[in-house]
DNA sequence: TTTCAATTTGTAATCATTACAAAATTAAAT
DNA sequence: ATTTAATTTTGTAATGATTACAAATTGAAA
C-alpha cells in the first residue's frame, strides 16, 4: 500500500483513499480490466464508490502517465500499468487479452513518414492457444 | 458502377441499389469513413436511406470479406476496402487517419505464442506532418 | 471553527451501435 | 397479371460505455 502511495506522489497525484485502492486494484490485476470491472471489484471495499469516480480517476492516472489505456475490438477501454511496450492478443472465443512481448519495432517518439508518433497500439485478434485445445478435445 | 456490381457478385452479395451505392462511396473515399459519414454522404442520392441499412450493409460486406473495419482511439468504427496490409496513423489534432505502408510484420494466419492470429491492427497516434508545420507557422 | 479547494457522488445526457418488427421491394410460381 | 415467399430496407426503441454537470462530502489550512 505504501508502494501505491509512492507512485501517486511521484506523479503529482494526491493519494486519496479511492485513488490508492483503484491503483492497487489495477496493479493486482493482470487482466487489463475495464472501468466497470475495476468498479465492481472495489464495491466490496468501498460500498459508496461511484462509477464516475472510477472514470475520473483512470483519466487522471492516464494524464499523469501512471497508466495506459487501449481498446481492442472497439468495445470498452481497458487499462494497465505501463511495463515494457508490448502488443495485445484478444481471443475471439473466450475474450481473454494476452500480452505479447515479441520483437515489435517500438515507434514511440519516432517520426514515421513525417508524422510524430506518441502512441503505438498493436492489436492481434484470433483464437488463443487454450481455446484451440478445447476445440480439438470437443471434436 | 459495373465494377462495384462485379465485386458484390464475386462475394455472393446481391447487388441491390443501396449496396452498390454504399460500396461505391467506400471506394471513392480514401478517408476511412465511419458508418455515419457514409450515411451522410449518401443522403443526397438516397433521401430515404436509413442508418440501420448502412450498419447492416457494412456488416454484410465485412462478413463477406469485401471490406475491413478497424477502430482507433475507441471512437467510432471505420471502414475501408482491403488493399495490402498496412498500419494507421491518427493525428490527435486534426483527426486525419493516414495509411502507413511501412515494413511491418504481417502476422495474419501466423501462430504467435501459440495463438492463431486472424486479424492484425497497428495503430499509431500522434501529430501529423501537416499539423506540425501549422504549429511552427503559428509560433 | 471557519473557509476554501479538491474530491467524490448521483443523475441525466450523449453517442455509436444493435434489436426488432413493420413496410417495401424483388423475383419466382401460379 | 396475381399471388407468394424471401430478401431488403426502414423507423423506432433499447443498449451500453462514457461524459457532463451540479450537489454533497471531505480534508487541510487559516
Ligand atoms: Mn498488456
Ligand atoms: Mn487504411
Ligand atoms: Zn480463448
Ligand atoms: Zn493533423
CSV table of C-alpha atoms (C1' of nucleotides) and ligand atoms in Angstrom, one decimal:
chain,number,residue,atom,x,y,z
A,1,UNK,CA,0.0,0.0,0.0
A,2,UNK,CA,3.0,2.3,0.6
A,3,UNK,CA,4.2,1.4,-2.8
A,4,UNK,CA,0.9,2.6,-4.3
A,5,UNK,CA,1.1,5.9,-2.4
A,6,UNK,CA,4.6,6.4,-3.5
A,7,UNK,CA,3.7,6.0,-7.2
A,8,UNK,CA,0.9,8.5,-6.9
A,9,UNK,CA,3.1,11.1,-5.2
A,10,UNK,CA,5.9,10.6,-7.8
A,11,UNK,CA,3.3,11.5,-10.4
A,12,UNK,CA,1.9,14.5,-8.5
A,13,UNK,CA,-1.4,12.9,-7.8
A,14,UNK,CA,-2.9,13.4,-4.3
A,15,UNK,CA,-3.1,9.9,-2.8
A,16,UNK,CA,-6.7,9.8,-1.7
A,17,UNK,CA,-8.0,6.5,-0.4
A,18,UNK,CA,-10.1,6.0,-3.5
A,19,UNK,CA,-7.1,6.6,-5.8
A,20,UNK,CA,-4.9,4.3,-3.8
A,21,UNK,CA,-7.4,1.5,-4.0
A,22,UNK,CA,-8.1,1.9,-7.7
A,23,UNK,CA,-4.4,1.9,-8.5
A,24,UNK,CA,-3.9,-1.1,-6.2
A,25,UNK,CA,-6.7,-3.0,-8.0
A,26,UNK,CA,-5.0,-2.2,-11.3
A,27,UNK,CA,-1.6,-3.4,-10.0
A,28,UNK,CA,-3.0,-6.6,-8.6
A,29,UNK,CA,-4.9,-7.4,-11.8
A,30,UNK,CA,-3.1,-8.9,-14.8
A,31,UNK,CA,-6.3,-9.0,-16.9
A,32,UNK,CA,-6.4,-5.5,-18.4
A,33,UNK,CA,-9.6,-4.6,-16.6
A,34,UNK,CA,-12.2,-2.2,-17.9
A,35,UNK,CA,-13.5,0.7,-15.8
A,36,UNK,CA,-16.6,-1.3,-15.0
A,37,UNK,CA,-14.5,-4.3,-13.9
A,38,UNK,CA,-12.5,-2.1,-11.6
A,39,UNK,CA,-15.7,-0.6,-10.2
A,40,UNK,CA,-17.2,-4.0,-9.4
A,41,UNK,CA,-14.0,-5.3,-7.9
A,42,UNK,CA,-13.9,-2.4,-5.5
A,43,UNK,CA,-17.6,-2.3,-4.5
A,44,UNK,CA,-16.9,-4.6,-1.5
A,45,UNK,CA,-14.2,-2.4,-0.1
A,46,UNK,CA,-15.9,0.9,-0.9
A,47,UNK,CA,-19.6,0.4,-1.0
A,48,UNK,CA,-20.2,4.1,-1.7
A,49,UNK,CA,-18.0,4.1,-4.7
A,50,UNK,CA,-19.3,5.9,-7.8
A,51,UNK,CA,-18.6,4.7,-11.3
A,52,UNK,CA,-17.9,8.3,-12.2
A,53,UNK,CA,-15.1,8.4,-9.7
A,54,UNK,CA,-13.5,5.4,-11.4
A,55,UNK,CA,-13.7,7.0,-14.8
A,56,UNK,CA,-12.3,10.3,-13.5
A,57,UNK,CA,-9.5,8.6,-11.6
A,58,UNK,CA,-8.5,6.5,-14.5
A,59,UNK,CA,-8.4,9.6,-16.7
A,60,UNK,CA,-6.3,11.4,-14.2
A,61,UNK,CA,-3.9,8.4,-13.9
A,62,UNK,CA,-3.5,8.3,-17.7
A,63,UNK,CA,-2.9,12.1,-18.0
A,64,UNK,CA,-0.2,11.8,-15.3
A,65,UNK,CA,1.4,8.9,-17.1
A,66,UNK,CA,0.7,6.4,-14.4
A,67,UNK,CA,-1.3,4.0,-16.6
A,68,UNK,CA,-2.1,3.5,-20.2
A,69,UNK,CA,-5.3,2.7,-21.9
A,70,UNK,CA,-6.1,0.8,-25.1
A,71,UNK,CA,-9.1,-0.6,-26.8
A,72,UNK,CA,-9.3,-3.8,-28.9
A,73,UNK,CA,-12.3,-4.7,-31.0
A,74,UNK,CA,-14.0,-1.4,-30.1
A,75,UNK,CA,-15.8,-2.4,-27.0
A,76,UNK,CA,-14.8,-0.9,-23.8
A,77,UNK,CA,-11.5,0.8,-22.9
A,78,UNK,CA,-9.0,-1.3,-20.9
A,79,UNK,CA,-6.3,-0.1,-18.6
A,80,UNK,CA,-2.9,-1.3,-17.5
A,81,UNK,CA,0.2,-0.2,-15.8
A,82,UNK,CA,2.8,0.5,-18.4
A,83,UNK,CA,5.6,-2.1,-18.3
A,84,UNK,CA,7.7,-2.6,-21.3
A,85,UNK,CA,6.0,-1.8,-24.7
A,86,UNK,CA,4.1,-4.9,-25.9
A,87,UNK,CA,1.3,-6.0,-28.2
A,88,UNK,CA,-2.0,-7.5,-27.3
A,89,UNK,CA,-3.8,-10.5,-28.5
A,90,UNK,CA,-7.6,-10.9,-27.9
A,91,UNK,CA,-9.3,-14.2,-28.3
A,92,UNK,CA,-12.5,-14.1,-30.2
A,93,UNK,CA,-13.9,-17.1,-28.3
A,94,UNK,CA,-13.0,-16.5,-24.6
A,95,UNK,CA,-12.3,-12.8,-24.7
A,96,UNK,CA,-9.1,-13.1,-22.9
A,97,UNK,CA,-6.5,-10.4,-23.7
A,98,UNK,CA,-2.9,-11.7,-23.7
A,99,UNK,CA,0.3,-9.7,-23.5
A,100,UNK,CA,2.6,-10.4,-26.4
A,101,UNK,CA,6.2,-9.5,-25.9
A,102,UNK,CA,7.6,-10.1,-29.3
A,103,UNK,CA,10.0,-8.3,-31.5
A,104,UNK,CA,7.9,-5.4,-32.4
A,105,UNK,CA,9.5,-2.1,-33.5
A,106,UNK,CA,8.8,0.5,-30.9
A,107,UNK,CA,7.8,3.6,-32.9
A,108,UNK,CA,7.0,5.8,-29.9
A,109,UNK,CA,8.7,9.2,-30.2
A,110,UNK,CA,9.9,8.3,-33.7
A,111,UNK,CA,8.9,10.1,-36.9
A,112,UNK,CA,7.1,7.9,-39.3
A,113,UNK,CA,6.5,9.3,-42.8
A,114,UNK,CA,6.8,12.7,-41.3
A,115,UNK,CA,4.3,12.0,-38.5
A,116,UNK,CA,5.3,12.3,-34.9
A,117,UNK,CA,4.3,9.1,-33.1
A,118,UNK,CA,3.2,9.4,-29.5
A,119,UNK,CA,1.4,6.1,-29.0
A,120,UNK,CA,1.6,2.7,-30.6
A,121,UNK,CA,-1.0,0.0,-30.3
A,122,UNK,CA,-0.5,-3.4,-31.9
A,123,UNK,CA,-3.7,-5.5,-31.6
A,124,UNK,CA,-3.9,-9.1,-32.7
A,125,UNK,CA,-7.2,-10.9,-32.8
A,126,UNK,CA,-7.9,-14.6,-33.3
A,127,UNK,CA,-8.2,-17.9,-31.4
A,128,UNK,CA,-6.0,-18.3,-28.3
A,129,UNK,CA,-3.9,-21.5,-27.6
A,130,UNK,CA,-6.3,-22.6,-24.8
A,131,UNK,CA,-9.4,-22.3,-27.0
A,132,UNK,CA,-7.7,-24.2,-29.8
A,133,UNK,CA,-7.0,-27.1,-27.4
A,134,UNK,CA,-10.6,-27.0,-26.2
A,135,UNK,CA,-11.9,-27.1,-29.8
A,136,UNK,CA,-9.7,-30.2,-30.5
A,137,UNK,CA,-10.9,-32.0,-27.4
A,138,UNK,CA,-14.6,-31.3,-28.3
A,139,UNK,CA,-14.0,-32.8,-31.8
B,1,UNK,CA,-20.7,1.2,-61.3
B,2,UNK,CA,-20.2,-2.1,-63.1
B,3,UNK,CA,-17.1,-2.7,-61.2
B,4,UNK,CA,-19.0,-2.3,-58.0
B,5,UNK,CA,-21.6,-4.8,-59.1
B,6,UNK,CA,-19.0,-7.2,-60.1
B,7,UNK,CA,-17.3,-7.1,-56.7
B,8,UNK,CA,-20.6,-7.7,-54.9
B,9,UNK,CA,-21.4,-10.7,-57.1
B,10,UNK,CA,-18.0,-12.1,-56.7
B,11,UNK,CA,-18.6,-12.1,-53.0
B,12,UNK,CA,-22.1,-13.6,-53.2
B,13,UNK,CA,-23.8,-10.4,-52.1
B,14,UNK,CA,-27.0,-9.4,-54.0
B,15,UNK,CA,-26.1,-6.1,-55.7
B,16,UNK,CA,-29.1,-4.0,-54.6
B,17,UNK,CA,-29.0,-0.3,-55.4
B,18,UNK,CA,-28.2,0.6,-51.8
B,19,UNK,CA,-25.4,-1.9,-51.5
B,20,UNK,CA,-23.9,-0.7,-54.8
B,21,UNK,CA,-24.0,3.0,-53.7
B,22,UNK,CA,-22.6,2.2,-50.3
B,23,UNK,CA,-19.7,0.2,-51.7
B,24,UNK,CA,-19.1,2.9,-54.3
B,25,UNK,CA,-19.0,5.6,-51.6
B,26,UNK,CA,-16.4,3.5,-49.8
B,27,UNK,CA,-14.3,3.0,-52.9
B,28,UNK,CA,-14.4,6.7,-53.8
B,29,UNK,CA,-13.4,7.7,-50.3
B,30,UNK,CA,-9.8,7.5,-49.2
B,31,UNK,CA,-10.6,8.8,-45.7
B,32,UNK,CA,-11.6,5.6,-43.8
B,33,UNK,CA,-15.2,6.8,-43.3
B,34,UNK,CA,-17.4,5.9,-40.4
B,35,UNK,CA,-20.9,4.5,-40.8
B,36,UNK,CA,-22.3,7.9,-40.1
B,37,UNK,CA,-20.1,9.6,-42.6
B,38,UNK,CA,-21.1,7.1,-45.3
B,39,UNK,CA,-24.7,7.7,-44.3
B,40,UNK,CA,-24.5,11.5,-44.6
B,41,UNK,CA,-22.6,11.2,-47.9
B,42,UNK,CA,-25.4,9.2,-49.4
B,43,UNK,CA,-28.4,11.1,-48.1
B,44,UNK,CA,-28.4,13.3,-51.2
B,45,UNK,CA,-28.6,10.4,-53.6
B,46,UNK,CA,-30.9,8.2,-51.4
B,47,UNK,CA,-33.1,10.6,-49.3
B,48,UNK,CA,-34.9,7.6,-47.7
B,49,UNK,CA,-31.7,5.9,-46.6
B,50,UNK,CA,-31.8,4.5,-43.1
B,51,UNK,CA,-28.8,4.5,-40.9
B,52,UNK,CA,-29.6,0.9,-39.9
B,53,UNK,CA,-29.2,-0.1,-43.6
B,54,UNK,CA,-25.8,1.4,-43.6
B,55,UNK,CA,-24.8,-0.6,-40.5
B,56,UNK,CA,-26.4,-3.8,-41.8
B,57,UNK,CA,-24.7,-3.4,-45.2
B,58,UNK,CA,-21.3,-2.7,-43.8
B,59,UNK,CA,-21.6,-5.7,-41.5
B,60,UNK,CA,-22.6,-7.9,-44.5
B,61,UNK,CA,-19.7,-6.5,-46.5
B,62,UNK,CA,-17.2,-7.3,-43.8
B,63,UNK,CA,-18.6,-10.8,-43.2
B,64,UNK,CA,-18.3,-11.5,-46.9
B,65,UNK,CA,-14.7,-10.2,-46.9
B,66,UNK,CA,-15.3,-7.2,-49.1
B,67,UNK,CA,-14.2,-4.6,-46.6
B,68,UNK,CA,-12.4,-4.4,-43.3
B,69,UNK,CA,-13.1,-2.4,-40.2
B,70,UNK,CA,-10.9,-1.0,-37.6
B,71,UNK,CA,-11.1,1.4,-34.7
B,72,UNK,CA,-8.5,3.8,-33.4
B,73,UNK,CA,-8.8,5.7,-30.2
B,74,UNK,CA,-12.1,3.9,-29.4
B,75,UNK,CA,-14.4,6.3,-31.0
B,76,UNK,CA,-16.4,5.0,-33.9
B,77,UNK,CA,-15.6,2.1,-36.2
B,78,UNK,CA,-14.1,3.0,-39.6
B,79,UNK,CA,-14.2,1.0,-42.8
B,80,UNK,CA,-12.0,0.6,-45.9
B,81,UNK,CA,-11.5,-1.7,-48.8
B,82,UNK,CA,-8.7,-4.1,-48.0
B,83,UNK,CA,-5.7,-3.3,-50.1
B,84,UNK,CA,-2.4,-4.5,-48.9
B,85,UNK,CA,-1.9,-4.8,-45.2
B,86,UNK,CA,-0.9,-1.6,-43.7
B,87,UNK,CA,-0.9,0.4,-40.4
B,88,UNK,CA,-2.8,3.5,-39.5
B,89,UNK,CA,-1.7,6.8,-38.0
B,90,UNK,CA,-4.3,9.1,-36.4
B,91,UNK,CA,-3.5,12.7,-35.8
B,92,UNK,CA,-4.6,14.0,-32.3
B,93,UNK,CA,-5.0,17.5,-33.7
B,94,UNK,CA,-6.8,17.2,-37.0
B,95,UNK,CA,-8.2,13.7,-36.6
B,96,UNK,CA,-7.0,12.6,-40.0
B,97,UNK,CA,-6.2,8.9,-40.4
B,98,UNK,CA,-3.2,8.2,-42.6
B,99,UNK,CA,-2.3,4.9,-44.2
B,100,UNK,CA,1.2,3.7,-43.3
B,101,UNK,CA,2.8,1.2,-45.6
B,102,UNK,CA,5.9,0.5,-43.7
B,103,UNK,CA,7.9,-2.6,-43.1
B,104,UNK,CA,5.5,-4.2,-40.6
B,105,UNK,CA,5.5,-7.9,-40.0
B,106,UNK,CA,2.2,-9.3,-41.3
B,107,UNK,CA,1.1,-11.8,-38.6
B,108,UNK,CA,-2.2,-12.7,-40.2
B,109,UNK,CA,-2.7,-16.5,-40.3
B,110,UNK,CA,0.5,-16.9,-38.3
B,111,UNK,CA,0.8,-18.5,-34.8
B,112,UNK,CA,2.1,-16.1,-32.2
B,113,UNK,CA,3.0,-17.6,-28.8
B,114,UNK,CA,0.5,-20.4,-29.6
B,115,UNK,CA,-2.3,-18.1,-30.5
B,116,UNK,CA,-3.8,-18.2,-34.0
B,117,UNK,CA,-3.8,-14.7,-35.5
B,118,UNK,CA,-6.7,-13.8,-37.7
B,119,UNK,CA,-6.5,-10.0,-37.6
B,120,UNK,CA,-3.8,-7.5,-37.0
B,121,UNK,CA,-4.3,-3.8,-36.3
B,122,UNK,CA,-1.3,-1.5,-35.9
B,123,UNK,CA,-2.5,1.9,-34.7
B,124,UNK,CA,-0.2,4.9,-34.3
B,125,UNK,CA,-1.3,8.1,-32.7
B,126,UNK,CA,0.4,11.5,-32.6
B,127,UNK,CA,0.8,14.7,-34.5
B,128,UNK,CA,0.8,14.5,-38.3
B,129,UNK,CA,3.3,16.3,-40.6
B,130,UNK,CA,0.7,18.9,-41.7
B,131,UNK,CA,-0.2,19.8,-38.1
B,132,UNK,CA,3.5,20.1,-37.1
B,133,UNK,CA,4.0,22.6,-39.9
B,134,UNK,CA,1.0,24.6,-38.9
B,135,UNK,CA,2.2,24.7,-35.3
B,136,UNK,CA,5.6,26.0,-36.4
B,137,UNK,CA,4.0,28.7,-38.5
B,138,UNK,CA,1.8,29.8,-35.6
B,139,UNK,CA,4.8,30.1,-33.4
C,1,DT,C1',-14.1,26.6,13.9
C,2,DT,C1',-14.3,28.7,9.6
C,3,DT,C1',-13.0,28.6,5.0
C,4,DC,C1',-11.8,27.1,0.6
C,5,DA,C1',-10.3,24.0,-2.7
C,6,DA,C1',-10.2,19.3,-4.1
C,7,DT,C1',-12.6,15.1,-4.3
C,8,DT,C1',-16.5,12.2,-4.7
C,9,DT,C1',-21.2,11.3,-5.8
C,10,DG,C1',-25.7,10.7,-8.4
C,11,DT,C1',-28.3,11.6,-12.1
C,12,DA,C1',-29.1,12.9,-16.6
C,13,DA,C1',-27.3,13.3,-21.2
C,14,DT,C1',-24.6,11.7,-25.2
C,15,DC,C1',-23.1,8.9,-28.8
C,16,DA,C1',-22.3,4.8,-31.5
C,17,DT,C1',-24.4,0.7,-32.2
C,18,DT,C1',-27.9,-3.1,-32.1
C,19,DA,C1',-32.6,-5.3,-31.7
C,20,DC,C1',-36.7,-5.8,-33.6
C,21,DA,C1',-40.8,-5.7,-36.0
C,22,DA,C1',-43.3,-3.5,-39.7
C,23,DA,C1',-43.1,-1.9,-44.5
C,24,DA,C1',-41.3,-2.2,-49.1
C,25,DT,C1',-39.1,-4.5,-52.7
C,26,DT,C1',-37.9,-8.3,-55.6
C,27,DA,C1',-38.2,-12.5,-58.0
C,28,DA,C1',-40.4,-16.8,-58.6
C,29,DA,C1',-44.7,-19.6,-59.0
C,30,DT,C1',-49.4,-19.8,-60.3
D,1,DA,C1',-51.3,-10.4,-64.1
D,2,DT,C1',-51.8,-12.1,-59.2
D,3,DT,C1',-50.1,-14.5,-55.5
D,4,DT,C1',-46.5,-15.9,-52.7
D,5,DA,C1',-42.4,-16.0,-50.2
D,6,DA,C1',-37.9,-14.5,-49.4
D,7,DT,C1',-35.0,-10.6,-49.1
D,8,DT,C1',-34.1,-5.9,-48.3
D,9,DT,C1',-35.0,-1.6,-46.1
D,10,DT,C1',-36.9,1.3,-42.7
D,11,DG,C1',-38.1,3.5,-38.2
D,12,DT,C1',-38.1,3.4,-33.5
D,13,DA,C1',-36.8,1.8,-29.3
D,14,DA,C1',-33.2,-0.2,-26.5
D,15,DT,C1',-28.4,-0.9,-25.1
D,16,DG,C1',-24.0,0.1,-23.2
D,17,DA,C1',-20.0,2.8,-22.4
D,18,DT,C1',-18.7,7.2,-21.4
D,19,DT,C1',-19.2,12.1,-20.2
D,20,DA,C1',-21.4,16.5,-18.3
D,21,DC,C1',-22.7,18.7,-14.5
D,22,DA,C1',-24.1,20.3,-10.2
D,23,DA,C1',-24.7,19.0,-5.4
D,24,DA,C1',-22.6,16.8,-1.5
D,25,DT,C1',-18.6,15.4,1.0
D,26,DT,C1',-14.0,15.6,2.5
D,27,DG,C1',-9.7,17.4,4.2
D,28,DA,C1',-6.3,20.6,5.0
D,29,DA,C1',-5.1,25.3,6.0
D,30,DA,C1',-6.1,29.8,8.4
E,1,LIG,MN1,-0.9,-5.5,-21.7
E,2,LIG,MN1,-6.2,2.3,-44.3
E,3,LIG,ZN1,-9.6,-18.1,-25.9
E,4,LIG,ZN1,-3.0,16.6,-38.1
